[in-house]
CSV table of C-alpha atoms and ligand atoms in Angstrom, one decimal:
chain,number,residue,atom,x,y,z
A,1,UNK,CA,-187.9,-100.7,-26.5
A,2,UNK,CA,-190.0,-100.1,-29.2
A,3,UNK,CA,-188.8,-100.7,-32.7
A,4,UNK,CA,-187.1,-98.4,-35.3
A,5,UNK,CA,-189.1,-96.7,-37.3
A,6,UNK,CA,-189.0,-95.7,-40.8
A,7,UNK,CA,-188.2,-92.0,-42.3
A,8,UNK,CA,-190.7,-92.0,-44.6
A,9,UNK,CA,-190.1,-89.6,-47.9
A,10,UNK,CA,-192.9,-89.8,-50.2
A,11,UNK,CA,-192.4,-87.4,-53.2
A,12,UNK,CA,-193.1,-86.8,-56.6
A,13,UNK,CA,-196.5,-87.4,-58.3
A,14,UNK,CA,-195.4,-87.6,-62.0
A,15,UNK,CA,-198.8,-86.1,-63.5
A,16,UNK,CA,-200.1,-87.4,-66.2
A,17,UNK,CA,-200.3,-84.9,-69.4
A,18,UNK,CA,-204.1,-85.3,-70.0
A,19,UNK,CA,-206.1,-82.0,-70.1
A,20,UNK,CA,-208.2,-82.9,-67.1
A,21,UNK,CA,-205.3,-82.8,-65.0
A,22,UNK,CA,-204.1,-79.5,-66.3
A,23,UNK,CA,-207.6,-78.0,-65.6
A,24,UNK,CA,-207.6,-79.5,-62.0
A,25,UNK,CA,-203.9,-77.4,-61.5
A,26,UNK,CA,-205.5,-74.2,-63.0
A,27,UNK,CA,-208.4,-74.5,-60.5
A,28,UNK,CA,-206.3,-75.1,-57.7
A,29,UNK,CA,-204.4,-72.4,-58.9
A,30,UNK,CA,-207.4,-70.0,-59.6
A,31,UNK,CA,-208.5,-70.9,-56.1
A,32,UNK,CA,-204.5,-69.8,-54.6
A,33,UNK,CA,-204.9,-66.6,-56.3
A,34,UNK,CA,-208.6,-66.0,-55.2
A,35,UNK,CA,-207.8,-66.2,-51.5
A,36,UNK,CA,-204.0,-65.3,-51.4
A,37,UNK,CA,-204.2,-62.2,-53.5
A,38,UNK,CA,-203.8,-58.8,-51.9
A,39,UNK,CA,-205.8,-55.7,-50.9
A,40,UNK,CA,-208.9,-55.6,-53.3
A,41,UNK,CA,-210.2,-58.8,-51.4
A,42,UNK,CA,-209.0,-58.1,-48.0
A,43,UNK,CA,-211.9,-57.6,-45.4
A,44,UNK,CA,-212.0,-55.7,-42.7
A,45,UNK,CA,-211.0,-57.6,-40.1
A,46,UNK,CA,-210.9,-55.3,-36.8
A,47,UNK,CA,-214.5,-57.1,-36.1
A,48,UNK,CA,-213.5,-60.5,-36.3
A,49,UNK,CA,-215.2,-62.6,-33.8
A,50,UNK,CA,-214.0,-66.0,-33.5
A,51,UNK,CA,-215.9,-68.3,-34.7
A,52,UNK,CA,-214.3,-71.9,-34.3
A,53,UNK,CA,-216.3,-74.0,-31.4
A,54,UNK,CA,-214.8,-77.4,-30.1
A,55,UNK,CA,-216.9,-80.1,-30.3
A,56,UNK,CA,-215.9,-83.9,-28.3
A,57,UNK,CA,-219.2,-85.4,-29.2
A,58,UNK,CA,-220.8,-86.6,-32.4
A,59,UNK,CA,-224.6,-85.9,-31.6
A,60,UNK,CA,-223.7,-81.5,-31.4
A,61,UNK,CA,-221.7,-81.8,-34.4
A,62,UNK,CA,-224.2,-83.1,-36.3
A,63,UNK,CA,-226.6,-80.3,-35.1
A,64,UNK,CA,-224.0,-77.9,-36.3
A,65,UNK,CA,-223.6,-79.7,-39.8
A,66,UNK,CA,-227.0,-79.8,-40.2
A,67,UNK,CA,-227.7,-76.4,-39.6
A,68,UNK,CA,-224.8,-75.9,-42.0
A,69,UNK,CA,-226.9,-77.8,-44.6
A,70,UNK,CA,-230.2,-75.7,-44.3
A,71,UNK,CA,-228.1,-72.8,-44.8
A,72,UNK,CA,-226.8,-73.7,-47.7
A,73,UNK,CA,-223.2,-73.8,-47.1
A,74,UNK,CA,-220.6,-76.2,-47.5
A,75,UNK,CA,-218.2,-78.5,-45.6
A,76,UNK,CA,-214.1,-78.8,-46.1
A,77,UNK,CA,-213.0,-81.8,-43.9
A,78,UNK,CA,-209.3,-81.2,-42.9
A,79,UNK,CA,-208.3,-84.5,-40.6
A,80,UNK,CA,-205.1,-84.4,-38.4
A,81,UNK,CA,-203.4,-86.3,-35.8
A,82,UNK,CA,-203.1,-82.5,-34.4
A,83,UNK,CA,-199.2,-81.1,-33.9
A,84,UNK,CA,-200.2,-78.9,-36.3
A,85,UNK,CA,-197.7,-77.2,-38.7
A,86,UNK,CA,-197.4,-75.1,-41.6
A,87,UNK,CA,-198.6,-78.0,-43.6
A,88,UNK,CA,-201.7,-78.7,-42.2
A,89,UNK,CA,-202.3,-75.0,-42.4
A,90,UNK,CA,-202.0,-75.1,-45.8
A,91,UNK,CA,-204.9,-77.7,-46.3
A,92,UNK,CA,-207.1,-75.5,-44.0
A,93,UNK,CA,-206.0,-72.8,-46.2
A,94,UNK,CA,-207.3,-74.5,-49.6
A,95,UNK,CA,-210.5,-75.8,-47.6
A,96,UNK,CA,-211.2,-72.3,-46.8
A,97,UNK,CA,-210.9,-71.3,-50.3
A,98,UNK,CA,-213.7,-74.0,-51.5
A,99,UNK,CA,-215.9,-74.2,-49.1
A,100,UNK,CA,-217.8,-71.8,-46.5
A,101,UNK,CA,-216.9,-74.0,-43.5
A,102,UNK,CA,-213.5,-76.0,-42.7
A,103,UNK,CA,-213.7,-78.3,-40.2
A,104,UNK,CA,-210.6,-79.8,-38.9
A,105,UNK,CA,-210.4,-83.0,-36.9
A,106,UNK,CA,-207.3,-83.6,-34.4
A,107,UNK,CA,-207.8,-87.5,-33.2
A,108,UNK,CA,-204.5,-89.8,-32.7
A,109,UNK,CA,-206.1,-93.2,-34.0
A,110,UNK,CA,-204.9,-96.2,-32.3
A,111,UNK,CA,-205.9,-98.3,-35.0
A,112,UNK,CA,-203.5,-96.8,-37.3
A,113,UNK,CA,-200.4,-97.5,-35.0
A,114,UNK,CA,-198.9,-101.1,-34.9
A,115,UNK,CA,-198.6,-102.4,-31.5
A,116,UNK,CA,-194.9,-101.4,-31.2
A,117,UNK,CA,-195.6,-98.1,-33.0
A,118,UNK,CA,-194.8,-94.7,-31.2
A,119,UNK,CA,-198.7,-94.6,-30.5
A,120,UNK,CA,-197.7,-93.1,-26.9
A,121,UNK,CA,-195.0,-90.9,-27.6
A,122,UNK,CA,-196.8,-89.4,-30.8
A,123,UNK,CA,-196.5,-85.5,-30.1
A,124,UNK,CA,-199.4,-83.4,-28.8
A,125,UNK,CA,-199.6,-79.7,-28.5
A,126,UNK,CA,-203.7,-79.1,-28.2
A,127,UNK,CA,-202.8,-75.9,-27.2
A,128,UNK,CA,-200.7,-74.6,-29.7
A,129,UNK,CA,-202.8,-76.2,-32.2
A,130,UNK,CA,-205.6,-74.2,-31.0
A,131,UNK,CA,-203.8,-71.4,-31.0
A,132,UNK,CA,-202.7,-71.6,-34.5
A,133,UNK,CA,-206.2,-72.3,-35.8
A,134,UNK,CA,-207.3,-69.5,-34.4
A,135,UNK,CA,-204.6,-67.5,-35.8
A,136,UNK,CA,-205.8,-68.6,-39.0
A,137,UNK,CA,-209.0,-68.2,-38.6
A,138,UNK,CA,-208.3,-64.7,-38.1
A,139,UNK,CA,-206.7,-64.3,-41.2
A,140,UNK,CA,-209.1,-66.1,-43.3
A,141,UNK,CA,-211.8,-63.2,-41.6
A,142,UNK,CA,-210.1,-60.7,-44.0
A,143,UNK,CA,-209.8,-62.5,-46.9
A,144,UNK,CA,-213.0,-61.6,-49.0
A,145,UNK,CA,-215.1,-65.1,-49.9
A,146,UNK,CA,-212.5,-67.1,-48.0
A,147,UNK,CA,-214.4,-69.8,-45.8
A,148,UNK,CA,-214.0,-69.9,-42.1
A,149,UNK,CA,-212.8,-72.5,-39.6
A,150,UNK,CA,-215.8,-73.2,-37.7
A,151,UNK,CA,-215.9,-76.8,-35.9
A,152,UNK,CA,-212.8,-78.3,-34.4
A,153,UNK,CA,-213.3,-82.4,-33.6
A,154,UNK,CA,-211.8,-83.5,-31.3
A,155,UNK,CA,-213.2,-86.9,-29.9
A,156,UNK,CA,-212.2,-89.5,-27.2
A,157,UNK,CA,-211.4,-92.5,-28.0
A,158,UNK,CA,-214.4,-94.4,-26.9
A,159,UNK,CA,-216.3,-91.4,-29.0
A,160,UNK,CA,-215.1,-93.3,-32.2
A,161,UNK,CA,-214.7,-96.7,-31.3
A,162,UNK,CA,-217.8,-96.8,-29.1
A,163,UNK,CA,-218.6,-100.8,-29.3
A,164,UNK,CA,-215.1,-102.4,-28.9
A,165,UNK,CA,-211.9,-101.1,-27.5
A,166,UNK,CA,-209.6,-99.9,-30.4
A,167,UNK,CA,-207.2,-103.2,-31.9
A,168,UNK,CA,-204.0,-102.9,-33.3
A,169,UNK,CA,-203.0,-106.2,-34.0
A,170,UNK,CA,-202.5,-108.4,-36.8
A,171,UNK,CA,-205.9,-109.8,-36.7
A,172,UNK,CA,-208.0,-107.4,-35.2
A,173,UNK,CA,-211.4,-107.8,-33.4
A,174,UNK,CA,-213.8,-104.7,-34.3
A,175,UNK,CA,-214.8,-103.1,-37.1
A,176,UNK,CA,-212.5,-102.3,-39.8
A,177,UNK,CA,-212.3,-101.2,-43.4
A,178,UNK,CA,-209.6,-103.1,-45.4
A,179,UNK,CA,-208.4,-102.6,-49.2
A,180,UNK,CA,-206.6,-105.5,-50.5
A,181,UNK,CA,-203.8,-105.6,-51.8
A,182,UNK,CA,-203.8,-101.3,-52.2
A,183,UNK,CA,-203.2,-100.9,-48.4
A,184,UNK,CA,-200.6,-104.2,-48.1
A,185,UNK,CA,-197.9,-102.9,-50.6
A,186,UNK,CA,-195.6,-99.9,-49.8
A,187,UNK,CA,-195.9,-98.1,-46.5
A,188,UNK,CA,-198.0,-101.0,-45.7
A,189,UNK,CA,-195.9,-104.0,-46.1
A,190,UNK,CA,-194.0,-102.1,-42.8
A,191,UNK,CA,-197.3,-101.0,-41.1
A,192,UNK,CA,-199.6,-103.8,-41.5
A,193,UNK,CA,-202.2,-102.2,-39.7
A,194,UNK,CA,-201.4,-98.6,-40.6
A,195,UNK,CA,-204.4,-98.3,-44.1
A,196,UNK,CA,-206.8,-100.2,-42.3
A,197,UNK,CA,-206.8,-97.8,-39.4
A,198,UNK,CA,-206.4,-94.9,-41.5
A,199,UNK,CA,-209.2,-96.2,-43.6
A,200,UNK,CA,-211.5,-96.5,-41.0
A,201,UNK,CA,-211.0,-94.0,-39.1
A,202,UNK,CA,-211.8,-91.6,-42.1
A,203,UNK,CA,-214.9,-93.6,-42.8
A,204,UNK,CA,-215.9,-92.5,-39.1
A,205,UNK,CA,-214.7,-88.6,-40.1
A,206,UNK,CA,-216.6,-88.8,-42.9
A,207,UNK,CA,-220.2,-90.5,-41.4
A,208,UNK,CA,-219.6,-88.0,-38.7
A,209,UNK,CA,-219.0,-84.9,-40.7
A,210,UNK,CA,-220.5,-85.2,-44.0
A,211,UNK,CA,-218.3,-83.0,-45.7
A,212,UNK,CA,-218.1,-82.4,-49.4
A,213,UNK,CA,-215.2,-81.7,-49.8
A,214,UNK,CA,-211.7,-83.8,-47.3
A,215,UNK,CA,-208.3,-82.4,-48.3
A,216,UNK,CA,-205.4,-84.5,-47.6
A,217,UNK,CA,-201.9,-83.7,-47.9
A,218,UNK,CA,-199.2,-85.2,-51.0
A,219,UNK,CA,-196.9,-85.8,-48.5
A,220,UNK,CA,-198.7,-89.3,-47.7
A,221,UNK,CA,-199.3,-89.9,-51.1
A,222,UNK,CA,-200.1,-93.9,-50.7
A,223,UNK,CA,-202.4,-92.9,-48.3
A,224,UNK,CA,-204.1,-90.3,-50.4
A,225,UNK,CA,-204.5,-93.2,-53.3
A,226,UNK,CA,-206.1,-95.5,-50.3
A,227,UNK,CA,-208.7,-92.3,-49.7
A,228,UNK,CA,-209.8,-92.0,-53.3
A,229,UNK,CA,-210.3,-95.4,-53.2
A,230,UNK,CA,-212.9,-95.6,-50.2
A,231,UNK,CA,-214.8,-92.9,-52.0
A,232,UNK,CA,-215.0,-95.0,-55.1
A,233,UNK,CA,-215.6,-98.6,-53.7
A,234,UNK,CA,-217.9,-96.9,-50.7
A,235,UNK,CA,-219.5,-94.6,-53.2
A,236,UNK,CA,-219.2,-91.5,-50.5
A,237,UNK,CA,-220.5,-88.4,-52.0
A,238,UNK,CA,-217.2,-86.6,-51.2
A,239,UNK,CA,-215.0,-85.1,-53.2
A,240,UNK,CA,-211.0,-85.8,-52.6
A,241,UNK,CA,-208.3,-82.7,-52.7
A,242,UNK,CA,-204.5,-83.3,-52.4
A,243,UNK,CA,-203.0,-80.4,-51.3
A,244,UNK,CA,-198.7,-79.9,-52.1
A,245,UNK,CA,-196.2,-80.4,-49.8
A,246,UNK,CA,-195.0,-78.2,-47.7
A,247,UNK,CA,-191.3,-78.0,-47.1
A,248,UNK,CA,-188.4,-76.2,-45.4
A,249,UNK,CA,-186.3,-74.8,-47.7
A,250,UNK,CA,-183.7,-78.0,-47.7
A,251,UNK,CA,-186.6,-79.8,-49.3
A,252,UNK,CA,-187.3,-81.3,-45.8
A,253,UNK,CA,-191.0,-82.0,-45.9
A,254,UNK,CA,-193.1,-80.7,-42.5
A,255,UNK,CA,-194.4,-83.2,-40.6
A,256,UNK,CA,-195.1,-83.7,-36.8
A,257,UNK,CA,-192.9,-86.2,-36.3
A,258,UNK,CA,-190.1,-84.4,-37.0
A,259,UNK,CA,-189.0,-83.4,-33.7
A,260,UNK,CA,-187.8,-86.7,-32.9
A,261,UNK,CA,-184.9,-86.5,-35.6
A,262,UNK,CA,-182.8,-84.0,-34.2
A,263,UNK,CA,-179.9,-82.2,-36.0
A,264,UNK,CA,-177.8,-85.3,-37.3
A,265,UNK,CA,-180.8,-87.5,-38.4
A,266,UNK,CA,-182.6,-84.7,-39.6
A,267,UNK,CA,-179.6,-83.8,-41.7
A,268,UNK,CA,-179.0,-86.5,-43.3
A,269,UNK,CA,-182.6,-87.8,-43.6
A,270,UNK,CA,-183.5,-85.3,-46.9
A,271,UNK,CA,-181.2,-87.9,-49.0
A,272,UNK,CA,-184.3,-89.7,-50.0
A,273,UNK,CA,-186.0,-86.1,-51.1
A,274,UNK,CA,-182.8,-85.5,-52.7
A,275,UNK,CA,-182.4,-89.3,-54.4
A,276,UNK,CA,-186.3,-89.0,-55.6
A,277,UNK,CA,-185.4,-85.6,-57.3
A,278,UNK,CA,-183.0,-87.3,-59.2
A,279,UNK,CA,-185.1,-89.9,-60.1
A,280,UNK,CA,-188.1,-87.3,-61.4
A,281,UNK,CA,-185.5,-85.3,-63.5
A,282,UNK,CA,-184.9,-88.6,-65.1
A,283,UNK,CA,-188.4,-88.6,-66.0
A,284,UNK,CA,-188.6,-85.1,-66.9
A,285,UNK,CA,-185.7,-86.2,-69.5
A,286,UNK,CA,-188.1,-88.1,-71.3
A,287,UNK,CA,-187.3,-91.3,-69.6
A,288,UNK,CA,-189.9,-93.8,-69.1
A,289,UNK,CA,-188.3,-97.3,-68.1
A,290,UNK,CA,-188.2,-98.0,-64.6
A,291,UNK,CA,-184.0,-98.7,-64.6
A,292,UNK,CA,-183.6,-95.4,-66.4
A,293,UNK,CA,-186.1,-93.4,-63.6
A,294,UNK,CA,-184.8,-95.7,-60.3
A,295,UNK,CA,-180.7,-95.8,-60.9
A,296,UNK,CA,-180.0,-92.2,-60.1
A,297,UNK,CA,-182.4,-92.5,-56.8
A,298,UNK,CA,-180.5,-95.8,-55.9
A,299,UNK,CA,-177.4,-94.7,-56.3
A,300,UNK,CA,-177.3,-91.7,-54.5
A,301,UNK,CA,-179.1,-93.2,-51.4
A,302,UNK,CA,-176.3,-95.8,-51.5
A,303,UNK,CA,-173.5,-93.8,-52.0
A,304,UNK,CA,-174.8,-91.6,-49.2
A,305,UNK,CA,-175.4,-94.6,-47.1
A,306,UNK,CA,-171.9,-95.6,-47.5
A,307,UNK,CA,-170.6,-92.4,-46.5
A,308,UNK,CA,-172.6,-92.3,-43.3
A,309,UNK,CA,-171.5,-96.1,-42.3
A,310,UNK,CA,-167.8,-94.9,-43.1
A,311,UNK,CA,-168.3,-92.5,-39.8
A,312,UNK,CA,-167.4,-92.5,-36.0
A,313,UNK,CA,-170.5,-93.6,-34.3
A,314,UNK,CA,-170.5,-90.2,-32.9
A,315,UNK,CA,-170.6,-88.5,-35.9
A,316,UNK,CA,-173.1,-90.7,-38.2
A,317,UNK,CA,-176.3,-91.3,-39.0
A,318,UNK,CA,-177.3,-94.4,-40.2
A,319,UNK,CA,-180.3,-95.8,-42.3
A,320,UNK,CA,-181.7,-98.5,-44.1
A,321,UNK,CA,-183.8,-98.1,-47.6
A,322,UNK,CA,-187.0,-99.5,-47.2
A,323,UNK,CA,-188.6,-98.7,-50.5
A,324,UNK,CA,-187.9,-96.5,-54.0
A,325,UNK,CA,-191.3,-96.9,-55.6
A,326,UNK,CA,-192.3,-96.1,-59.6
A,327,UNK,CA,-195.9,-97.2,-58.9
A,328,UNK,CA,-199.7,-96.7,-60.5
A,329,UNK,CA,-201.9,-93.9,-59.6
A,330,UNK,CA,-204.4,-95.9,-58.5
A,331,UNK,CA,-203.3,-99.6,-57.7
A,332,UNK,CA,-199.7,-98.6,-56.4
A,333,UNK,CA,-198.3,-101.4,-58.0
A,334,UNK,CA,-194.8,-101.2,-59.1
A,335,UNK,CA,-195.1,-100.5,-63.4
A,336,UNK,CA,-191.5,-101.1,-65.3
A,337,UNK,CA,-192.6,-98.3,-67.8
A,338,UNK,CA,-194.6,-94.9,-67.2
A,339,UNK,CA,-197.4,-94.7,-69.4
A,340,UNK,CA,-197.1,-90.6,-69.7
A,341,UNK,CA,-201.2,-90.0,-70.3
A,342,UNK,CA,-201.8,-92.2,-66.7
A,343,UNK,CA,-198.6,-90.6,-64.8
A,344,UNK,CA,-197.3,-92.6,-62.2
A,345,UNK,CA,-196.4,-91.7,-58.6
A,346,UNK,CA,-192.7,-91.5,-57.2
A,347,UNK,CA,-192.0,-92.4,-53.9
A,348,UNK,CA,-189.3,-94.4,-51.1
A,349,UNK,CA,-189.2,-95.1,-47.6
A,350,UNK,CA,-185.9,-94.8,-45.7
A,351,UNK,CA,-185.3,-96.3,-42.0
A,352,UNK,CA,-183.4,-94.0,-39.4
A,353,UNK,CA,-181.6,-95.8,-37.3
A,354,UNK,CA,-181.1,-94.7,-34.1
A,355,UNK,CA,-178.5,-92.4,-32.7
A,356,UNK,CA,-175.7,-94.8,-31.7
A,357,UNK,CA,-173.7,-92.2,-29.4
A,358,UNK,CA,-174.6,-88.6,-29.0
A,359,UNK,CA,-172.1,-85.4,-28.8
A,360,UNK,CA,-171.5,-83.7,-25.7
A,361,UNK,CA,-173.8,-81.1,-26.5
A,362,UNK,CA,-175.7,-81.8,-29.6
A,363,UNK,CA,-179.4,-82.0,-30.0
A,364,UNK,CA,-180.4,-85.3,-30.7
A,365,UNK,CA,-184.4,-84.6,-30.6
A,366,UNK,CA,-187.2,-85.2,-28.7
A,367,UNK,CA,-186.4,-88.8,-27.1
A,368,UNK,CA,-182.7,-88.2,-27.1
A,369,UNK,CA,-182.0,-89.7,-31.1
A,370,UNK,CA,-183.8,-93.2,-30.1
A,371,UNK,CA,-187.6,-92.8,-30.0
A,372,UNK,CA,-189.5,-94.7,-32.8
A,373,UNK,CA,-189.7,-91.9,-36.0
A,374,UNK,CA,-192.5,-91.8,-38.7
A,375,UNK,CA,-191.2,-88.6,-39.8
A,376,UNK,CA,-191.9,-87.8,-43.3
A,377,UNK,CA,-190.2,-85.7,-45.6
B,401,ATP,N1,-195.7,-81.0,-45.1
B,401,ATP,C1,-197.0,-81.2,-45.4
B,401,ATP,N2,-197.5,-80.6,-46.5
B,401,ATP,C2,-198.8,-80.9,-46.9
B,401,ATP,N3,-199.7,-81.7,-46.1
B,401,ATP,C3,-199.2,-82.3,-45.1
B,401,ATP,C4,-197.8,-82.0,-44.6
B,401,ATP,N4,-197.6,-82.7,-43.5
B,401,ATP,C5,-198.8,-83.4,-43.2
B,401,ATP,N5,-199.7,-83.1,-44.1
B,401,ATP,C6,-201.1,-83.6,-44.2
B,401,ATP,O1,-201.8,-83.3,-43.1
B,401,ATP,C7,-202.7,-84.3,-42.8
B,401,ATP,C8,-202.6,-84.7,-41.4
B,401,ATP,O2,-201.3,-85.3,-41.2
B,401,ATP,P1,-200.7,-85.7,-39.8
B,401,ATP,O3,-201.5,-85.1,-38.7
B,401,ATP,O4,-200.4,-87.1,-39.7
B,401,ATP,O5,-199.3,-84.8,-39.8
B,401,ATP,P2,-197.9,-85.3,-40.3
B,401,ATP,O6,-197.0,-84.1,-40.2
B,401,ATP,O7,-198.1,-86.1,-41.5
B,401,ATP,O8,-197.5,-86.2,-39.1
B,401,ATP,P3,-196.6,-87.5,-39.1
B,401,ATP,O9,-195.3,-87.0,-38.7
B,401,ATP,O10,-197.3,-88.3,-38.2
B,401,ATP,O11,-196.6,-88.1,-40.5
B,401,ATP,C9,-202.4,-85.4,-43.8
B,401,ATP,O12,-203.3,-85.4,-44.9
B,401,ATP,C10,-201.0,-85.1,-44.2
B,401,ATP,O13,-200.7,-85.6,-45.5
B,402,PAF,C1,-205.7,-89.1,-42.1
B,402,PAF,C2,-205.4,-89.2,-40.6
B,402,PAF,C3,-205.8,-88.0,-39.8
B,402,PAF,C4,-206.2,-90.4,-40.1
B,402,PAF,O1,-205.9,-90.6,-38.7
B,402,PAF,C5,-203.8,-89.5,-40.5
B,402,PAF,O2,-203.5,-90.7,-41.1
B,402,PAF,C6,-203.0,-88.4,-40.9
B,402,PAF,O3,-202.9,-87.5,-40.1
B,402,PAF,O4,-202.4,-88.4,-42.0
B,403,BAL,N1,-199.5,-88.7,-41.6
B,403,BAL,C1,-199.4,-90.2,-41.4
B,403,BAL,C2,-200.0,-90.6,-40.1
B,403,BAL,C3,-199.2,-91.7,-39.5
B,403,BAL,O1,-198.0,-91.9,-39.9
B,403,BAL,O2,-199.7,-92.4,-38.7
């Protein structure tokens, strides 16, 4: 059986105060209101014609993105592993309000998956997904200025690894993009190989698409830090968004893999969301040491940990902390004081174990409470 996985909860980006960052929020904001507000932008919408098209290959996509190009309008990159949610839906809705075009890739990238990873169990619903783009795309017809979804990628495998079969081990024969030690600390002290598919992978998306602009979600905040830095050290003429995280009202973030918790695991897996809230009202109290941010965090993931392991086996759900983070903005290395002008980013890792012995009738989640999880709150 494959290993357990990790829960992943990655929070809380404490924002620096500097100006630049407030005008980056008002923009973002002034973009929200520009495409969410109400009738006097709303187009007529009766004649809406779809106009999404599918493309597998690389050569028609570029056709398309080059006619984009000549026409003068512009690219919003949205990649996915597909299992699409509300989430993803809401990085299509920002690319829509900065760009003419959204593109949004759906690929499940080997290279990104360890070798005992949940690779083949990782959820796909191409129809659905499909459908819901569409359904969006129909909304975004009425919205006055908004930008449309217009190319869906969606390659094989040998499309984007077309030299040498895909490698997720250790030491990797291909061609890979690395960052050292960015992509070893964190989520990728447990997933080796996780940054360096993720990075490469979006090097492909990005050769392949052109975009100017590639929104990625908070949610996998390490892995938003890892994107900013391929633009820098690559020097790609993109520019990075990082779109909020969406969450159910609990605070549970949306992510894919969340239909392999089922109800106990998903229940008890929001105590890291809850633990890093503690941890950013410290901050928000004016503390700045690490001891003064981390306690709270700790202490309510162990207490609830304790409780848990108290339980029947029936009735529990245990886990393991992997991480609570206070790290850099850019480096991810752990600081011991927040510097408030450079902000600091907030995050923690907690492993679900797997169900030990299910209830007569209780949902237990897609794999019956013991498939791998990389479910992220
Ligand atoms: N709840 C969310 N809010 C905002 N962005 C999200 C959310 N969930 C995913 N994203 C973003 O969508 C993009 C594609 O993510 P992906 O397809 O892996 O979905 P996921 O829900 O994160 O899946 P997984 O369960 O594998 O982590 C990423 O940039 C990711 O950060
Ligand atoms: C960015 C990404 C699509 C690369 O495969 C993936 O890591 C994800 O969905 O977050
Ligand atoms: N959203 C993160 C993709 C992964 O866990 O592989």
């Amino acid at each position: 059986m494959a290993s357990s996985r990790h829960f992943r909860v990655i929070t809380t980006f404490i924002r620096p105060t500097t100006s630049s960052l407030r005008v980056q929020r008002s923009l973002v904001a002034h973009n929200a209101r520009r495409f969410l507000s109400t009738t006097p932008a709303l187009r007529d919408s009766r004649n809406f014609a779809p106009q999404t098209t599918i493309f597998r290959d690389v050569e028609p996509l570029r056709d398309f993105r080059r006619a984009a190009l000549l026409n003068n309008r512009t690219i919003g990159l949205v990649p996915t592993m597909g299992a699409l949610h509300e989430g993803h839906l809401s990085l299509v809705r920002q690319a829509a309000a900065e760009n003419t075009d959204v593109f949004v890739t759906i690929y499940v990238n080997p290279t990104q998956f360890g070798l005992h990873e949940d690779l083949a169990s990782y959820p796909k619903t191409w129809e659905t997904d499909l459908r819901m783009l569409h359904t969006l795309d129909r909304e975004l017809a009425s919205v006055e200025g908004a930008g449309r979804v217009t190319a869906v990628f969606a390659p094989t495998t040998k499309t984007m690894y077309p030299t040498l079969p895909p490698d997720s081990s250790i030491p990797g024969v291909g061609s890979f993009i690395e960052m050292r030690p960015l992509g070893q600390l964190l989520e990728g002290a447990s997933r080796p190989v996780f940054f360096r598919g993720v990075a490469t992978v979006c090097m492909k998306l990005f050769n392949i698409c052109q975009p100017e602009r590639v929104y990625f979600g908070q949610k996998d905040i390490q892995q938003t830090v890892v994107i900013r830095r391929l633009v820098k050290d690559f020097h790609l003429p993109i520019d990075v968004k990082i779109v909020p995280t969406s969450r159910e009202p609990d605070g549970l973030a949306l992510s894919s893999r969340n239909v392999y918790l089922g109800t106990r695991r998903r229940t008890v897996g929001i105590v890291l969301n809850q633990a890093l809230r503690k941890a950013e009202a410290q901050y928000k109290a004016r503390n700045r040491t690490r001891g003064d941010i981390l306690w709270p965090a700790s202490d309510h993931a162990d207490q609830t940990k304790m409780a848990q392991d108290a339980l029947e086996p029936h009735e529990r759900a245990r886990f393991e902390v992997d991480y609570l983070s206070l790290a850099d903005p850019e480096t991810m290395e752990e600081l011991d004081e927040v510097d408030p002008a450079r902000g600091a980013i907030l995050s923690g890792a907690v492993k679900m174990l797997p169900v030990e012995e299910g209830g007569p009738s209780e949902d237990l989640g897609v794999g019956g409470g013991q498939i791998p999880v990389m479910a992220i709150t």
